């Protein structure tokens, strides 16, 4: 049983964070970032995030296991067909990886290899079902495994997605396909998060609200223009523009969102993009009535 | 209809290296509508080849060169001209090229790129609405194909990149799943949203021989 699954089952407010594998073979920076994440329950390792080519997340997650951290392996359907996904999962299990975040994946047109052929042999729902089947001891073709892997499968949610009903149909399918926890896309709109949690709560699967540390107003515009599913609202951009110390303001915004998520969500997933040392500040009491 | 377009002249020129005479084959069906290999385009190609100093031994525009028997018959009718040529240049889709390969016994130059199964939107403008995947879901999706119109070909609803019903790949484009949802809602139907659609099977993995 992974620590993440135990803490969620125990009803603890869980904190996860995220690191991106290197472009190259040095993992010094990864280990440095992980050290600053000592207090979090588990660390997500992204999979060619934004369709940018980087080191295999299985390799990085395995190093984290070796170093005493608990990873959440992100796995997308963009770059692998059903054979590759299943063999990757079995390999991950051998290396001590239990937590999974199963995704369809950003389209290659966003990344640094825009001409690459998108695979999408399976989608995120199928991948959840594949994991369910592997855990039960069978591959997708129904062939028995010599030993079944132990996984704690999670999926992504988009609380701010519109139309809500359409987005939520997909969420419900993910629950039915075996998602045991959710980590959401970066959220900024607390009204929309509230509405989402009202519906999601009824399905009984823990949700960790995605909270992204904004570092500058320029970054807000970049996110809005380039990152699928992330929408920084006008008033947040204005706060960042007016701030004398934008990073400090970003920390304050993240802190307020964490406070809002307490009592509404089952945890938070922090995306700090190189500012891991600010995690304690983001988790501190925001001093407001959220 | 099979949509095709002519290869650029630079690429064609590189394909003609060492050849002095050609027989031309056009298509009176799809390639005529696409203006890539009809009477007019075969004529223009002949003019261009002649201007390069190549000899065009003859030409024929076949009624659907994808039909192997008809292609065999028309090539037989031009047997002498075909024999005289170093190669046959085909202004038709890949299926047409293959018929000529099968039935001419000559080296074949494909002059077109074959693009997709297309709907004619207006004259000279085509849209791709079906991918010929062999796992048709249209009866449950209000007639809108997610395999073709979703950038990721997702089968179980929109990805996380959908924003206000638009596609993450191009914000000008409607998300296919949003179109499906709106269409079914209008008809008071749930259809594809009530079940998990399994991964696609077979389809493109088998290529019928005969």
mmCIF file of N, CA and C in Angstrom, chain A residues 9 14 39 82 88 91 98 101 112 132 142 147 155 204 232 245 256 285:
data_model
loop_
_atom_site.group_PDB
_atom_site.id
_atom_site.type_symbol
_atom_site.label_atom_id
_atom_site.label_comp_id
_atom_site.label_asym_id
_atom_site.label_seq_id
_atom_site.Cartn_x
_atom_site.Cartn_y
_atom_site.Cartn_z
ATOM 1 N N UNK A 9 -6.949 7.359 2.490
ATOM 2 C CA UNK A 9 -7.939 6.491 3.145
ATOM 3 C C UNK A 9 -8.179 6.946 4.588
ATOM 4 N N UNK A 14 -3.916 15.741 2.063
ATOM 5 C CA UNK A 14 -2.664 15.276 1.456
ATOM 6 C C UNK A 14 -2.054 16.353 0.557
ATOM 7 N N UNK A 39 8.617 17.212 2.776
ATOM 8 C CA UNK A 39 7.406 17.189 3.599
ATOM 9 C C UNK A 39 6.165 16.688 2.856
ATOM 10 N N UNK A 82 -0.761 0.311 -26.960
ATOM 11 C CA UNK A 82 -1.189 -0.507 -25.814
ATOM 12 C C UNK A 82 -0.132 -1.494 -25.356
ATOM 13 N N UNK A 88 5.450 -0.856 -19.957
ATOM 14 C CA UNK A 88 5.962 0.235 -19.113
ATOM 15 C C UNK A 88 5.417 0.090 -17.686
ATOM 16 N N UNK A 91 7.056 -2.759 -15.851
ATOM 17 C CA UNK A 91 8.418 -2.341 -15.480
ATOM 18 C C UNK A 91 8.397 -1.402 -14.283
ATOM 19 N N UNK A 98 4.174 2.623 -7.327
ATOM 20 C CA UNK A 98 2.780 2.191 -7.117
ATOM 21 C C UNK A 98 1.769 3.219 -7.583
ATOM 22 N N UNK A 101 -0.622 8.364 -12.313
ATOM 23 C CA UNK A 101 -1.574 9.352 -12.808
ATOM 24 C C UNK A 101 -1.706 9.080 -14.300
ATOM 25 N N UNK A 112 8.037 20.297 -28.439
ATOM 26 C CA UNK A 112 9.220 20.618 -29.229
ATOM 27 C C UNK A 112 9.437 19.623 -30.375
ATOM 28 N N UNK A 132 -6.648 -1.605 -14.119
ATOM 29 C CA UNK A 132 -7.569 -2.441 -13.328
ATOM 30 C C UNK A 132 -7.332 -3.919 -13.670
ATOM 31 N N UNK A 142 -6.236 -10.506 -22.128
ATOM 32 C CA UNK A 142 -6.810 -11.540 -21.272
ATOM 33 C C UNK A 142 -5.816 -12.623 -20.867
ATOM 34 N N UNK A 147 2.754 -12.567 -12.089
ATOM 35 C CA UNK A 147 2.437 -11.958 -10.792
ATOM 36 C C UNK A 147 1.790 -10.613 -11.075
ATOM 37 N N UNK A 155 -6.256 9.785 -11.766
ATOM 38 C CA UNK A 155 -6.542 10.408 -13.062
ATOM 39 C C UNK A 155 -6.632 11.917 -12.886
ATOM 40 N N UNK A 204 -17.438 10.163 -4.319
ATOM 41 C CA UNK A 204 -16.649 9.582 -3.231
ATOM 42 C C UNK A 204 -15.181 9.299 -3.513
ATOM 43 N N UNK A 232 -5.774 31.544 -16.417
ATOM 44 C CA UNK A 232 -5.554 32.479 -15.310
ATOM 45 C C UNK A 232 -6.530 33.634 -15.506
ATOM 46 N N UNK A 245 6.442 42.714 -5.610
ATOM 47 C CA UNK A 245 7.216 41.473 -5.641
ATOM 48 C C UNK A 245 6.300 40.371 -6.174
ATOM 49 N N UNK A 256 -3.751 31.246 -0.577
ATOM 50 C CA UNK A 256 -5.203 31.446 -0.454
ATOM 51 C C UNK A 256 -5.971 30.275 -1.083
ATOM 52 N N UNK A 285 -0.805 29.084 6.967
ATOM 53 C CA UNK A 285 -2.142 29.677 7.086
ATOM 54 C C UNK A 285 -2.171 31.016 6.351
#
